[in-house]
């Protein structure tokens, strides 16, 4: 905990908004008026985010149509007040937020009690009246509304709203290579990474040696010269630059003046586009929403679903408004669609607009709209789906209920998707089915954004609790929960028969590897895929449609973003380097070495296999094993008492933070120069200094102990520990690059040392007295296990060696724990966008122009929808193919014997006019022209080539053919034979 912030609960959100913004948000009281689907979505997100209090106001009674999107209402609530019925479940979302209900009308006296007021499901007259009142009284005012497939959002944060951070990104920084002494001075950065600054950026300098005057100068405005240089003010009177230095961006606050709603309605420049191919639609809908309010005021009702007369009336009003607005082009189809679907209440649209609106409370301002057309038979039936039937019709509703979908992941996005699935009725019919799998268990840090979970669920399987919560929202849901990881080990469960029974899949995953694997399965089985992800306030969605769009594709991430080993080992210059080094130390000392010890004790062939990995690696691994099995008296490190543990830790401290640094400086003294005469310790190479252990230094002590409860006793033990003296060796070579390190590893021969180690490890007495060790898996979220204590102390000591600014526990946890920043608002919006594409998949749209890929950044009003990319084509024997094209071959037809390899080759030739020259199964070549294999069955050829049995669960073999000269040399794509066993 820091101050009043519950870091255990808000840990992922803190990496999005920061502590200061979190404190400001924690002081805000919010009024949300209207608690139908959109209102409850906003309330849910805001409560999860952690404001001070939320009051939900609603005078209305629950009706059937509310159940289409209001996930906290049930059938037994029909006829009861929406706000009071939802109060208990809203309160359970976050124990730190005071939630109350107000069932009376809105009044100015009520509004004065809040810092933020949100209106949903309100009239234009109320929006204007209360908007003017809030504007004049300094109350932040938000209007959010959805009508069918259209939505709008407006924000008025007053005459002078100060924005402290323009883009929500971390301040950029760069290491300095040199600075000229002239007017203007030019700063050159190391070419490891572009500085990222633009003209007008303000920066500060630190750790500059020589030209130290810059370290005390306030923010300096720069002019960018290129990706690695920029100019500053006059440096001619400063001292000569010597070495080092970091330049860091300083975010500048600025003031935004908001217009009240009455004025903003006349200003089309305030509209924010979400699809730049539909500008006229955006402008038209701006007028159409105003016309809709006029229609309701006059008729005392919304337009009837798919009523042409009502649509004509609404269009006439829009034309009247346009006489003043003077739009060049009216999108009349958009107006008609708004009229046709205005009575609709769709959970995915409420999720999108509700996510945006809630994030506006955590900051900004925008306006979005989405629309679709068609004709429908929309007779409401007095069911929970009436709000959806009003848009799509009852036949579509029945189709939704028959769907069979596979949801992978029940975390933040998974919870939001299951909520949407329950509300829209996906798989809720007798023929329908939702299968959800997630191998994780609920942790406290999940509760801030995975809203289907409560504190009493901690420790339980995510998939089971999420499925249970979805069934409570909609008892008709047909849902099965698994705890399987989706990978090759679960092929027996998620096999050919499973996938062929699906209509599609949805990925709610937090890593690229799993997304790629699921994507590959969907391509293989020709199934649609919905994919979405978030990173703080940023989000994206992708829809994959067989034969129409490209797939998610292969893992495009690479090791290029990994830190070079020589940088981590000898030349760190950023806190990220020291934290990764500390994580590596943790893994090596507490996980890998114990695992190696256990293998040595249980596997007689362990030593010989390790020797085959090369002398350098074998020496490190086997040396660690012997040392861990031999006590201190025998020259090893196996402790026999707590004093031994402290002694080992103290000596390890001396090795890492004194001896190793002394050795490095012996090889490369501080005044070392390169062959070109330049200082060796310059640019990204920081000259380190050894540390002297001080038991009064808390960081030094935390490394040795990592536990405050043991602090005093440890201090006494430390007084009696003798630390061996150290003398640097001239024979030690320090590697400057990873390539040099690898080359030396290959050259070095440690035969004598290895033979000595083998003899020691062969001693029978070693295993007799040895005990199994307990490898530790790094767990960042348990503050009682000392894992983060060790990493923070180890990293900050390393940073002290190299004069790198230390990182606090929160920052260290985010970097070392590789935490993905997350906030409920973005998650809700992304899940809503995914489900809007789901509607199109279920409708069966065949045109790629019907689908949209979305990219959003709620911090900067960035919301772009674009058409998905088509699959790349490649040529084989003059024919055009895509990744979706394959050959589905039944190995056994009509109960006959299995097809031979020769018959398979002939079948491909007859059906596709392609001659197969070779055939691969995985990495094995099963055919390369050997005629003797033609008479063997395909499965026998696979067994022979792989020297392994085909697993019983395998229903399909993926065979990759090569077509010799027929193949396009430029193609990196492959046709696949899907061979059904």
PDB file of N, CA, C and O in Angstrom, residues 298-330:
ATOM      1  N   UNK A 298     -42.186  14.999 -29.615  1.00  0.00           N
ATOM      2  CA  UNK A 298     -43.461  15.207 -30.301  1.00  0.00           C
ATOM      3  C   UNK A 298     -44.370  13.988 -30.174  1.00  0.00           C
ATOM      4  O   UNK A 298     -45.575  14.125 -29.880  1.00  0.00           O
ATOM      5  N   UNK A 299     -43.818  12.783 -30.398  1.00  0.00           N
ATOM      6  CA  UNK A 299     -44.634  11.570 -30.452  1.00  0.00           C
ATOM      7  C   UNK A 299     -44.730  10.836 -29.120  1.00  0.00           C
ATOM      8  O   UNK A 299     -45.517   9.893 -28.978  1.00  0.00           O
ATOM      9  N   UNK A 300     -43.890  11.224 -28.153  1.00  0.00           N
ATOM     10  CA  UNK A 300     -43.828  10.560 -26.850  1.00  0.00           C
ATOM     11  C   UNK A 300     -43.448   9.083 -26.967  1.00  0.00           C
ATOM     12  O   UNK A 300     -43.854   8.243 -26.156  1.00  0.00           O
ATOM     13  N   UNK A 301     -42.665   8.784 -27.979  1.00  0.00           N
ATOM     14  CA  UNK A 301     -42.167   7.418 -28.177  1.00  0.00           C
ATOM     15  C   UNK A 301     -40.996   7.464 -29.155  1.00  0.00           C
ATOM     16  O   UNK A 301     -40.787   8.464 -29.861  1.00  0.00           O
ATOM     17  N   UNK A 302     -40.238   6.399 -29.183  1.00  0.00           N
ATOM     18  CA  UNK A 302     -39.195   6.240 -30.194  1.00  0.00           C
ATOM     19  C   UNK A 302     -39.805   5.731 -31.494  1.00  0.00           C
ATOM     20  O   UNK A 302     -40.914   5.161 -31.483  1.00  0.00           O
ATOM     21  N   UNK A 303     -39.150   5.912 -32.636  1.00  0.00           N
ATOM     22  CA  UNK A 303     -39.668   5.339 -33.885  1.00  0.00           C
ATOM     23  C   UNK A 303     -39.860   3.836 -33.765  1.00  0.00           C
ATOM     24  O   UNK A 303     -39.076   3.146 -33.099  1.00  0.00           O
ATOM     25  N   UNK A 304     -40.899   3.323 -34.426  1.00  0.00           N
ATOM     26  CA  UNK A 304     -41.163   1.889 -34.378  1.00  0.00           C
ATOM     27  C   UNK A 304     -40.104   1.132 -35.184  1.00  0.00           C
ATOM     28  O   UNK A 304     -39.623   1.634 -36.199  1.00  0.00           O
ATOM     29  N   UNK A 305     -39.748  -0.080 -34.733  1.00  0.00           N
ATOM     30  CA  UNK A 305     -38.745  -0.852 -35.468  1.00  0.00           C
ATOM     31  C   UNK A 305     -39.138  -1.054 -36.930  1.00  0.00           C
ATOM     32  O   UNK A 305     -40.238  -1.521 -37.231  1.00  0.00           O
ATOM     33  N   UNK A 306     -38.239  -0.634 -37.798  1.00  0.00           N
ATOM     34  CA  UNK A 306     -38.359  -0.847 -39.241  1.00  0.00           C
ATOM     35  C   UNK A 306     -39.643  -0.254 -39.830  1.00  0.00           C
ATOM     36  O   UNK A 306     -40.191  -0.754 -40.801  1.00  0.00           O
ATOM     37  N   UNK A 307     -40.087   0.849 -39.228  1.00  0.00           N
ATOM     38  CA  UNK A 307     -41.271   1.560 -39.741  1.00  0.00           C
ATOM     39  C   UNK A 307     -40.832   2.596 -40.766  1.00  0.00           C
ATOM     40  O   UNK A 307     -40.069   3.517 -40.454  1.00  0.00           O
ATOM     41  N   UNK A 308     -41.332   2.470 -41.989  1.00  0.00           N
ATOM     42  CA  UNK A 308     -40.953   3.408 -43.049  1.00  0.00           C
ATOM     43  C   UNK A 308     -41.533   4.794 -42.787  1.00  0.00           C
ATOM     44  O   UNK A 308     -40.885   5.816 -43.046  1.00  0.00           O
ATOM     45  N   UNK A 309     -42.750   4.859 -42.270  1.00  0.00           N
ATOM     46  CA  UNK A 309     -43.359   6.173 -42.038  1.00  0.00           C
ATOM     47  C   UNK A 309     -42.599   6.941 -40.959  1.00  0.00           C
ATOM     48  O   UNK A 309     -42.376   8.158 -41.085  1.00  0.00           O
ATOM     49  N   UNK A 310     -42.191   6.245 -39.901  1.00  0.00           N
ATOM     50  CA  UNK A 310     -41.414   6.914 -38.861  1.00  0.00           C
ATOM     51  C   UNK A 310     -40.047   7.344 -39.387  1.00  0.00           C
ATOM     52  O   UNK A 310     -39.533   8.417 -39.039  1.00  0.00           O
ATOM     53  N   UNK A 311     -39.453   6.500 -40.234  1.00  0.00           N
ATOM     54  CA  UNK A 311     -38.156   6.846 -40.812  1.00  0.00           C
ATOM     55  C   UNK A 311     -38.285   8.070 -41.712  1.00  0.00           C
ATOM     56  O   UNK A 311     -37.411   8.953 -41.720  1.00  0.00           O
ATOM     57  N   UNK A 312     -39.374   8.159 -42.473  1.00  0.00           N
ATOM     58  CA  UNK A 312     -39.597   9.333 -43.327  1.00  0.00           C
ATOM     59  C   UNK A 312     -39.716  10.597 -42.477  1.00  0.00           C
ATOM     60  O   UNK A 312     -39.158  11.655 -42.821  1.00  0.00           O
ATOM     61  N   UNK A 313     -40.457  10.488 -41.363  1.00  0.00           N
ATOM     62  CA  UNK A 313     -40.638  11.651 -40.488  1.00  0.00           C
ATOM     63  C   UNK A 313     -39.308  12.101 -39.896  1.00  0.00           C
ATOM     64  O   UNK A 313     -39.013  13.305 -39.812  1.00  0.00           O
ATOM     65  N   UNK A 314     -38.489  11.139 -39.471  1.00  0.00           N
ATOM     66  CA  UNK A 314     -37.188  11.487 -38.898  1.00  0.00           C
ATOM     67  C   UNK A 314     -36.294  12.135 -39.949  1.00  0.00           C
ATOM     68  O   UNK A 314     -35.603  13.129 -39.679  1.00  0.00           O
ATOM     69  N   UNK A 315     -36.342  11.616 -41.163  1.00  0.00           N
ATOM     70  CA  UNK A 315     -35.518  12.162 -42.240  1.00  0.00           C
ATOM     71  C   UNK A 315     -35.941  13.590 -42.573  1.00  0.00           C
ATOM     72  O   UNK A 315     -35.092  14.458 -42.839  1.00  0.00           O
ATOM     73  N   UNK A 316     -37.238  13.860 -42.547  1.00  0.00           N
ATOM     74  CA  UNK A 316     -37.714  15.224 -42.799  1.00  0.00           C
ATOM     75  C   UNK A 316     -37.149  16.199 -41.760  1.00  0.00           C
ATOM     76  O   UNK A 316     -36.740  17.326 -42.092  1.00  0.00           O
ATOM     77  N   UNK A 317     -37.126  15.780 -40.509  1.00  0.00           N
ATOM     78  CA  UNK A 317     -36.596  16.645 -39.449  1.00  0.00           C
ATOM     79  C   UNK A 317     -35.101  16.887 -39.645  1.00  0.00           C
ATOM     80  O   UNK A 317     -34.606  18.004 -39.424  1.00  0.00           O
ATOM     81  N   UNK A 318     -34.374  15.858 -40.072  1.00  0.00           N
ATOM     82  CA  UNK A 318     -32.929  16.016 -40.325  1.00  0.00           C
ATOM     83  C   UNK A 318     -32.701  17.027 -41.446  1.00  0.00           C
ATOM     84  O   UNK A 318     -31.801  17.872 -41.363  1.00  0.00           O
ATOM     85  N   UNK A 319     -33.533  16.975 -42.470  1.00  0.00           N
ATOM     86  CA  UNK A 319     -33.390  17.931 -43.574  1.00  0.00           C
ATOM     87  C   UNK A 319     -33.637  19.353 -43.090  1.00  0.00           C
ATOM     88  O   UNK A 319     -32.965  20.297 -43.522  1.00  0.00           O
ATOM     89  N   UNK A 320     -34.613  19.511 -42.178  1.00  0.00           N
ATOM     90  CA  UNK A 320     -34.873  20.844 -41.616  1.00  0.00           C
ATOM     91  C   UNK A 320     -33.658  21.352 -40.828  1.00  0.00           C
ATOM     92  O   UNK A 320     -33.271  22.524 -40.948  1.00  0.00           O
ATOM     93  N   UNK A 321     -33.055  20.470 -40.035  1.00  0.00           N
ATOM     94  CA  UNK A 321     -31.867  20.856 -39.256  1.00  0.00           C
ATOM     95  C   UNK A 321     -30.701  21.179 -40.175  1.00  0.00           C
ATOM     96  O   UNK A 321     -29.887  22.059 -39.884  1.00  0.00           O
ATOM     97  N   UNK A 322     -30.635  20.481 -41.305  1.00  0.00           N
ATOM     98  CA  UNK A 322     -29.518  20.708 -42.220  1.00  0.00           C
ATOM     99  C   UNK A 322     -29.642  22.040 -42.961  1.00  0.00           C
ATOM    100  O   UNK A 322     -28.662  22.541 -43.513  1.00  0.00           O
ATOM    101  N   UNK A 323     -30.856  22.603 -42.955  1.00  0.00           N
ATOM    102  CA  UNK A 323     -31.004  23.938 -43.556  1.00  0.00           C
ATOM    103  C   UNK A 323     -30.133  24.947 -42.824  1.00  0.00           C
ATOM    104  O   UNK A 323     -29.679  25.945 -43.397  1.00  0.00           O
ATOM    105  N   UNK A 324     -29.888  24.671 -41.531  1.00  0.00           N
ATOM    106  CA  UNK A 324     -29.001  25.528 -40.732  1.00  0.00           C
ATOM    107  C   UNK A 324     -27.567  25.011 -40.770  1.00  0.00           C
ATOM    108  O   UNK A 324     -26.615  25.767 -40.949  1.00  0.00           O
ATOM    109  N   UNK A 325     -27.398  23.697 -40.617  1.00  0.00           N
ATOM    110  CA  UNK A 325     -26.043  23.111 -40.551  1.00  0.00           C
ATOM    111  C   UNK A 325     -25.326  23.169 -41.884  1.00  0.00           C
ATOM    112  O   UNK A 325     -24.099  23.239 -41.928  1.00  0.00           O
ATOM    113  N   UNK A 326     -26.079  23.087 -42.987  1.00  0.00           N
ATOM    114  CA  UNK A 326     -25.508  23.201 -44.332  1.00  0.00           C
ATOM    115  C   UNK A 326     -24.476  22.107 -44.642  1.00  0.00           C
ATOM    116  O   UNK A 326     -23.394  22.365 -45.167  1.00  0.00           O
ATOM    117  N   UNK A 327     -24.820  20.838 -44.299  1.00  0.00           N
ATOM    118  CA  UNK A 327     -23.949  19.737 -44.703  1.00  0.00           C
ATOM    119  C   UNK A 327     -24.016  19.563 -46.215  1.00  0.00           C
ATOM    120  O   UNK A 327     -25.094  19.648 -46.814  1.00  0.00           O
ATOM    121  N   UNK A 328     -22.871  19.318 -46.821  1.00  0.00           N
ATOM    122  CA  UNK A 328     -22.846  19.145 -48.277  1.00  0.00           C
ATOM    123  C   UNK A 328     -23.563  17.870 -48.693  1.00  0.00           C
ATOM    124  O   UNK A 328     -24.151  17.797 -49.759  1.00  0.00           O
ATOM    125  N   UNK A 329     -23.455  16.835 -47.850  1.00  0.00           N
ATOM    126  CA  UNK A 329     -24.046  15.554 -48.213  1.00  0.00           C
ATOM    127  C   UNK A 329     -24.693  14.923 -46.991  1.00  0.00           C
ATOM    128  O   UNK A 329     -24.073  14.796 -45.944  1.00  0.00           O
ATOM    129  N   UNK A 330     -25.959  14.530 -47.120  1.00  0.00           N
ATOM    130  CA  UNK A 330     -26.652  13.812 -46.055  1.00  0.00           C
ATOM    131  C   UNK A 330     -26.635  12.322 -46.370  1.00  0.00           C
ATOM    132  O   UNK A 330     -26.931  11.910 -47.492  1.00  0.00           O
TER     133      UNK A 330
END
